[in-house]
Short mmCIF file of C-alpha atoms in Angstrom, two decimals:
data_model
loop_
_atom_site.label_atom_id
_atom_site.label_comp_id
_atom_site.label_asym_id
_atom_site.label_seq_id
_atom_site.Cartn_x
_atom_site.Cartn_y
_atom_site.Cartn_z
CA MET A 122 -42.98 69.18 -72.87
CA LYS A 123 -41.72 68.36 -69.80
CA HIS A 124 -42.71 66.13 -66.24
CA LEU A 125 -41.64 67.66 -63.79
CA PRO A 126 -41.08 66.13 -60.52
CA ALA A 127 -42.86 67.49 -57.10
CA ASP A 128 -41.05 70.45 -55.69
CA MET A 129 -42.00 69.84 -52.13
CA THR A 130 -40.80 73.31 -50.99
CA ARG A 131 -44.31 74.56 -52.24
CA TRP A 132 -45.83 72.59 -49.56
CA GLN A 133 -44.92 75.07 -47.08
CA GLY A 134 -47.44 76.56 -43.49
CA ARG A 135 -48.05 76.83 -40.17
CA VAL A 136 -47.15 74.36 -37.72
CA ASP A 137 -49.12 73.46 -34.66
CA PRO A 138 -46.90 71.04 -32.16
CA GLU A 139 -48.58 71.48 -29.29
CA ASP A 140 -51.55 69.88 -30.94
CA GLY A 141 -50.26 66.59 -32.48
CA ASP A 142 -51.40 64.68 -34.88
CA ARG A 143 -54.96 66.06 -34.54
CA GLY A 144 -53.28 69.86 -35.31
CA LEU A 145 -52.09 68.31 -38.60
CA ARG A 146 -52.16 70.62 -42.24
CA LEU A 147 -51.76 69.46 -45.22
CA HIS A 148 -48.31 70.58 -45.99
CA GLN A 149 -47.29 68.13 -43.05
CA ALA A 150 -49.48 65.07 -44.72
CA VAL A 151 -48.45 65.49 -48.48
CA THR A 152 -45.96 63.46 -49.41
CA ALA A 153 -43.85 63.16 -53.11
CA TYR A 154 -45.24 60.16 -55.54
CA THR A 155 -43.35 57.37 -56.56
CA PRO A 156 -44.81 54.20 -57.85
CA SER A 157 -43.55 52.24 -54.53
CA CYS A 158 -46.43 54.02 -52.92
CA GLU A 159 -48.43 51.40 -51.89
CA GLN A 160 -50.36 52.54 -49.72
CA GLY A 161 -54.14 53.75 -51.45
CA GLY A 162 -54.82 57.70 -51.95
CA VAL A 163 -54.76 60.60 -54.04
CA VAL A 164 -52.09 61.86 -56.43
CA ILE A 165 -52.28 65.39 -57.72
CA TYR A 166 -50.51 65.94 -60.82
CA GLY A 167 -50.42 69.25 -62.39
CA PHE A 168 -50.66 70.04 -65.80
CA ALA A 169 -49.14 73.34 -66.60
CA CYS A 170 -50.44 74.69 -69.86
CA ASP A 171 -51.33 77.43 -71.61
CA GLU A 172 -51.22 75.92 -75.08
CA GLY A 173 -55.20 75.02 -74.90
CA VAL A 174 -56.46 78.63 -73.86
CA ALA A 175 -54.29 80.20 -76.39
CA ARG A 176 -55.86 78.19 -79.46
CA ASN A 177 -58.96 79.42 -77.49
CA LYS A 178 -57.94 83.34 -77.68
CA GLY A 179 -58.66 83.41 -73.80
CA ARG A 180 -55.76 85.32 -71.61
CA GLN A 181 -52.88 83.34 -70.80
CA GLY A 182 -52.03 82.56 -67.13
CA ALA A 183 -53.25 79.08 -66.56
CA ALA A 184 -49.87 77.56 -66.56
CA LEU A 185 -48.89 78.95 -63.29
CA ALA A 186 -52.14 77.89 -61.75
CA PRO A 187 -50.76 74.26 -60.62
CA ASP A 188 -47.87 75.82 -58.19
CA ALA A 189 -50.43 78.23 -57.14
CA ILE A 190 -53.29 76.01 -56.14
CA ARG A 191 -50.69 73.53 -54.02
CA GLN A 192 -49.27 76.75 -52.37
CA ALA A 193 -52.82 77.59 -51.13
CA LEU A 194 -53.76 73.96 -50.21
CA ALA A 195 -50.90 73.33 -47.89
CA ASN A 196 -51.95 75.08 -44.92
CA LEU A 197 -55.49 73.86 -45.23
CA ALA A 198 -56.47 71.70 -42.20
CA TRP A 199 -55.85 68.06 -42.80
CA HIS A 200 -58.77 66.67 -41.04
CA GLN A 201 -57.19 63.01 -41.99
CA CYS A 202 -57.79 63.27 -45.72
CA PRO A 203 -57.10 60.01 -47.79
CA PRO A 204 -52.93 59.94 -47.68
CA LEU A 205 -52.04 62.51 -50.08
CA PHE A 206 -49.02 62.32 -53.04
CA ASP A 207 -47.67 65.33 -55.19
CA GLY A 208 -46.56 63.28 -58.47
CA GLY A 209 -45.06 66.53 -60.03
CA THR A 210 -46.35 68.10 -62.95
CA ILE A 211 -46.74 67.99 -66.82
CA ALA A 212 -45.25 71.14 -68.24
CA CYS A 213 -46.89 72.28 -71.81
CA ASP A 214 -43.43 74.02 -72.67
CA ASP A 215 -42.52 74.07 -76.60
CA GLY A 216 -46.64 74.24 -77.82
CA ASP A 217 -46.85 70.32 -78.35
CA LEU A 218 -50.53 70.31 -76.85
CA VAL A 219 -51.21 66.82 -78.11
CA LEU A 220 -47.72 65.46 -76.49
CA ALA A 221 -48.52 67.05 -73.35
CA GLN A 222 -52.20 65.06 -72.93
CA GLN A 223 -51.02 62.20 -74.01
CA SER A 224 -48.07 62.61 -71.15
CA LEU A 225 -50.31 63.75 -68.32
CA SER A 226 -52.79 60.39 -69.43
CA ALA A 227 -50.02 57.88 -69.24
CA GLN A 228 -49.12 59.38 -65.53
CA ILE A 229 -52.86 59.01 -65.06
CA ALA A 230 -53.70 55.52 -66.22
CA ASN A 231 -50.62 54.09 -64.72
CA THR A 232 -51.71 56.29 -61.22
CA LEU A 233 -55.33 55.01 -61.38
CA PRO A 234 -54.94 51.17 -60.59
CA GLN A 235 -53.89 52.19 -57.09
CA HIS A 236 -54.72 54.87 -56.29
CA ASN A 237 -57.31 58.15 -57.26
CA VAL A 238 -55.78 61.54 -58.93
CA LEU A 239 -56.53 65.10 -58.90
CA THR A 240 -54.71 67.04 -61.73
CA LEU A 241 -54.41 71.11 -61.15
CA GLY A 242 -54.64 72.91 -64.92
CA GLY A 243 -54.05 74.40 -66.86
CA GLY A 244 -56.96 75.01 -69.07
CA HIS A 245 -59.93 73.03 -69.37
CA GLU A 246 -57.85 71.24 -72.21
CA THR A 247 -56.71 69.24 -69.28
CA ALA A 248 -60.18 67.06 -70.01
CA TRP A 249 -58.91 65.48 -73.01
CA ALA A 250 -56.36 64.52 -70.59
CA SER A 251 -57.71 63.43 -67.78
CA PHE A 252 -60.86 61.20 -69.86
CA GLN A 253 -57.69 59.95 -71.98
CA GLY A 254 -56.20 58.31 -68.76
CA LEU A 255 -59.33 57.47 -67.50
CA SER A 256 -60.63 55.75 -70.04
CA SER A 257 -57.21 53.66 -70.90
CA TYR A 258 -57.33 52.60 -67.26
CA VAL A 259 -61.69 51.61 -67.78
CA SER A 260 -60.20 49.53 -71.07
CA ARG A 261 -57.56 47.44 -69.05
CA HIS A 262 -60.55 45.77 -66.64
CA VAL A 263 -63.47 46.13 -68.44
CA PRO A 264 -64.29 43.13 -70.80
CA SER A 265 -63.81 44.69 -74.85
CA GLN A 266 -67.35 43.16 -75.72
CA GLN A 267 -68.68 45.79 -72.91
CA ALA A 268 -69.42 49.90 -73.37
CA PRO A 269 -68.68 51.16 -69.65
CA LYS A 270 -70.46 54.07 -68.76
CA ILE A 271 -68.45 57.08 -67.95
CA GLY A 272 -70.56 60.18 -65.99
CA ILE A 273 -69.05 63.07 -66.89
CA ILE A 274 -70.36 66.35 -64.34
CA ASN A 275 -68.44 69.51 -65.18
CA PHE A 276 -69.12 72.54 -63.82
CA ASP A 277 -68.85 74.88 -66.19
CA ALA A 278 -70.07 78.46 -67.51
CA HIS A 279 -68.81 76.98 -71.00
CA PHE A 280 -70.10 73.44 -72.70
CA ASP A 281 -66.26 73.04 -74.21
CA LEU A 282 -67.66 71.70 -77.30
CA ARG A 283 -66.47 73.47 -80.00
CA THR A 284 -65.22 71.58 -83.19
CA PRO A 285 -61.78 71.28 -82.78
CA GLN A 286 -59.92 73.07 -86.14
CA GLY A 287 -56.21 73.70 -87.45
CA LEU A 288 -53.26 71.27 -87.17
CA SER A 289 -54.22 67.96 -86.96
CA GLU A 290 -57.21 69.20 -84.93
CA ALA A 291 -55.05 68.94 -81.77
CA GLY A 292 -58.18 70.86 -79.85
CA SER A 293 -58.06 73.45 -77.49
CA SER A 294 -59.54 74.76 -74.00
CA GLY A 295 -62.73 74.86 -75.87
CA THR A 296 -63.25 71.45 -77.40
CA PRO A 297 -62.23 69.04 -75.32
CA PHE A 298 -65.64 67.62 -74.79
CA ALA A 299 -65.96 67.39 -78.40
CA GLN A 300 -62.87 65.15 -78.81
CA ILE A 301 -64.74 62.93 -75.92
CA ALA A 302 -67.24 62.04 -77.47
CA GLN A 303 -65.80 61.53 -80.77
CA TYR A 304 -64.07 59.28 -79.37
CA CYS A 305 -67.35 57.62 -77.10
CA GLU A 306 -68.69 57.20 -80.74
CA GLN A 307 -65.50 55.49 -82.10
CA LYS A 308 -65.44 53.12 -79.30
CA GLY A 309 -69.65 52.38 -78.89
CA TRP A 310 -69.11 53.72 -75.88
CA PRO A 311 -72.29 56.11 -74.61
CA PHE A 312 -71.52 59.96 -73.32
CA HIS A 313 -72.74 60.60 -70.92
CA TYR A 314 -72.19 64.29 -69.67
CA ALA A 315 -73.41 67.22 -67.75
CA CYS A 316 -72.66 70.39 -67.83
CA LEU A 317 -73.98 72.65 -64.68
CA GLY A 318 -73.38 76.36 -64.99
CA VAL A 319 -74.22 76.92 -67.94
CA SER A 320 -74.17 80.72 -69.08
CA ARG A 321 -76.19 81.33 -72.04
CA THR A 322 -74.74 84.92 -73.07
CA SER A 323 -71.26 82.98 -73.53
CA ASN A 324 -72.19 79.91 -75.61
CA THR A 325 -73.70 80.02 -79.08
CA GLN A 326 -76.77 78.72 -80.17
CA ALA A 327 -74.81 76.33 -82.02
CA LEU A 328 -73.25 74.30 -78.96
CA PHE A 329 -76.98 74.77 -76.94
CA ASP A 330 -78.06 72.72 -80.16
CA LYS A 331 -74.77 70.08 -80.01
CA ALA A 332 -75.34 69.42 -76.50
CA ASP A 333 -79.10 68.91 -76.89
CA GLN A 334 -78.25 66.37 -80.21
CA LEU A 335 -75.68 64.87 -77.56
CA ASN A 336 -78.47 64.16 -74.90
CA CYS A 337 -76.46 66.64 -72.20
CA TRP A 338 -77.79 67.08 -69.38
CA VAL A 339 -77.55 70.86 -68.89
CA GLU A 340 -78.57 73.38 -65.83
CA GLU A 341 -78.01 76.95 -67.62
CA ASP A 342 -75.85 79.57 -64.40
CA THR A 343 -79.66 81.62 -63.90
CA GLN A 344 -80.70 77.99 -62.37
CA MET A 345 -78.09 77.31 -59.69
CA ASP A 346 -79.31 79.30 -56.68
CA ALA A 347 -79.29 78.22 -53.26
CA ASP A 348 -83.29 76.63 -53.19
CA ALA A 349 -82.41 74.78 -56.53
CA VAL A 350 -79.85 72.68 -54.57
CA PRO A 351 -82.36 70.17 -53.16
CA ALA A 352 -83.61 69.39 -56.92
CA LEU A 353 -80.49 69.44 -58.27
CA LYS A 354 -78.98 67.01 -56.14
CA THR A 355 -81.73 64.53 -56.72
CA LYS A 356 -80.70 64.87 -60.26
CA LEU A 357 -76.96 64.17 -59.75
CA THR A 358 -78.42 60.93 -58.33
CA GLN A 359 -80.75 60.24 -61.13
CA PHE A 360 -77.35 61.21 -63.45
CA ILE A 361 -75.19 58.75 -61.18
CA GLN A 362 -77.10 55.59 -61.35
CA GLY A 363 -76.52 53.53 -64.00
CA CYS A 364 -72.57 54.39 -64.88
CA ASP A 365 -69.98 52.78 -64.48
CA TYR A 366 -67.54 55.40 -63.54
CA LEU A 367 -67.55 59.09 -63.08
CA TYR A 368 -65.32 61.74 -64.37
CA LEU A 369 -65.88 65.10 -62.22
CA THR A 370 -63.89 68.60 -63.49
CA LEU A 371 -64.59 71.85 -62.38
CA ASP A 372 -63.67 75.09 -64.54
CA MET A 373 -63.08 77.88 -62.19
CA ASP A 374 -64.78 80.15 -64.24
CA VAL A 375 -68.14 78.98 -62.86
CA PHE A 376 -68.09 80.74 -60.06
CA PRO A 377 -68.91 84.59 -60.32
CA ALA A 378 -65.94 87.38 -61.45
CA SER A 379 -66.47 88.64 -57.97
CA ALA A 380 -65.90 85.48 -56.27
CA ALA A 381 -63.18 84.22 -59.15
CA PRO A 382 -61.85 86.91 -60.93
CA GLY A 383 -58.30 84.90 -61.64
CA VAL A 384 -59.86 83.04 -64.84
CA SER A 385 -59.80 82.70 -68.45
CA ALA A 386 -62.66 83.93 -68.99
CA PRO A 387 -64.41 85.53 -65.94
CA ALA A 388 -67.92 85.20 -65.27
CA ALA A 389 -69.95 88.35 -65.05
CA PHE A 390 -72.93 86.19 -63.77
CA GLY A 391 -71.70 82.71 -62.55
CA VAL A 392 -72.90 80.39 -59.98
CA PRO A 393 -72.79 80.61 -56.12
CA VAL A 394 -69.54 79.16 -53.96
CA HIS A 395 -72.52 77.61 -51.60
CA VAL A 396 -74.44 76.09 -54.25
CA ILE A 397 -71.09 74.38 -56.28
CA GLU A 398 -69.65 73.14 -53.15
CA PRO A 399 -72.62 70.98 -51.51
CA LEU A 400 -72.94 69.92 -54.94
CA ILE A 401 -69.51 68.81 -55.40
CA ARG A 402 -69.54 66.52 -52.13
CA HIS A 403 -73.42 65.29 -53.32
CA VAL A 404 -71.38 63.43 -56.05
CA PHE A 405 -68.95 61.65 -54.11
CA ILE A 406 -71.36 61.11 -50.68
CA ASP A 407 -73.72 59.48 -53.66
CA ALA A 408 -71.55 57.84 -55.76
CA GLN A 409 -69.93 55.81 -52.39
CA GLN A 410 -73.37 55.03 -51.48
CA GLN A 411 -74.36 53.56 -55.53
CA GLN A 412 -70.93 52.11 -55.65
CA ILE A 413 -69.72 53.97 -58.25
CA PRO A 414 -65.82 54.88 -58.57
CA VAL A 415 -64.88 58.49 -58.98
CA PRO A 416 -61.40 57.76 -60.14
CA ILE A 417 -60.37 61.08 -61.28
CA CYS A 418 -61.21 64.72 -61.39
CA ASP A 419 -59.41 68.17 -62.05
CA ILE A 420 -59.57 71.75 -61.74
CA THR A 421 -59.02 74.26 -64.63
CA GLU A 422 -58.82 77.96 -65.64
CA VAL A 423 -57.48 79.63 -62.63
CA ASN A 424 -55.07 82.31 -63.97
CA PRO A 425 -52.90 84.21 -61.39
CA HIS A 426 -51.48 86.45 -63.59
CA TYR A 427 -55.64 88.00 -62.87
CA ASP A 428 -56.06 87.18 -59.70
CA ARG A 429 -56.25 89.20 -56.20
CA ASP A 430 -54.47 88.09 -53.34
CA GLN A 431 -54.88 84.54 -54.01
CA GLN A 432 -58.50 84.89 -54.58
CA THR A 433 -59.06 82.83 -57.21
CA SER A 434 -56.23 80.24 -56.33
CA ARG A 435 -57.80 80.17 -52.70
CA LEU A 436 -61.16 79.23 -53.56
CA ALA A 437 -59.77 76.51 -55.65
CA ALA A 438 -57.62 75.05 -53.07
CA ARG A 439 -60.70 75.27 -50.69
CA MET A 440 -62.78 73.27 -53.96
CA ALA A 441 -59.79 70.86 -54.27
CA TRP A 442 -59.94 70.14 -50.24
CA ALA A 443 -63.50 69.40 -50.60
CA MET A 444 -63.17 66.70 -52.92
CA LEU A 445 -60.34 64.95 -51.31
CA HIS A 446 -62.25 64.79 -48.37
CA ALA A 447 -65.62 64.05 -49.70
CA SER A 448 -63.88 60.85 -50.43
CA SER A 449 -63.47 60.03 -47.40
CA PRO A 450 -66.00 57.74 -46.38
CA GLN A 451 -65.14 58.54 -42.73
CA ILE A 452 -66.34 63.00 -42.51
CA HIS A 453 -69.60 61.59 -44.57
CA ASP A 454 -71.65 62.85 -42.27
CA GLN A 455 -70.35 66.35 -41.44
CA GLY A 456 -72.19 68.89 -43.70
CA GLU A 457 -74.35 66.79 -46.49
#
């Protein structure tokens, strides 16, 4: 396991000096993160990890995703999103997934008091690290007698509720939300989980039964078309109500393989981009209206090995851009 410092050479793109500050792109706005960065913003961390996908018998290559997504993000227009910092990458290069997840969660917990976090996976084992980092931060700020309600919103073709197996039950890309559910049970915290975009062909009946037992909100991919967006926004608002914090996670295999071919497990059906993006924006806008923080987001399962012309990395960058800008109050009246 290594924590690699931010490689700012990844952030390159077009420069339009004739347009001044209104012509900036993200590569001109991002800076390397240090703990002394006082201005609150968003810190990007990479999680270069294939270990969870390998254990889940998926196609390896997600370890290459953080830098691929950074490069795709770099040339996108800035539009005055929150201050942006690159906090470097945690690389799981020795097979010790637990140590890598602990390292990422510690970075997240130490960053959250001042900044929000956007993590670029890696496989969806990233989620276990993300939640641990958030829970560590929350535990410091919530009285011990209270049980904080962390709402997890996961856009994903898979529940990722498999029971951890094998050595020390270390988990995989298919187990993070089962690990989170177990953690919440041990802490006496509610498990408040929404999985949107689930493929019935890719999840066994046992997993649907487990989601039902855990009282999860489930929307199947076949239920998520353009006509369903207004009703889905209403359901999201209802889900968000009563939460103390939100954690948003996007597995890129929720999209059709035609839109996102470079993932660990391509979707034959999937949910269209024009459905997912407005729902992501709605999460941030509604959360702000309800004064509920969204301290951490992550994007997982991009696999550059199987991508076509950076199509999936570019889509992941578009989703990251949407998250960054939806968290900025001054643009909430645009595109909702």
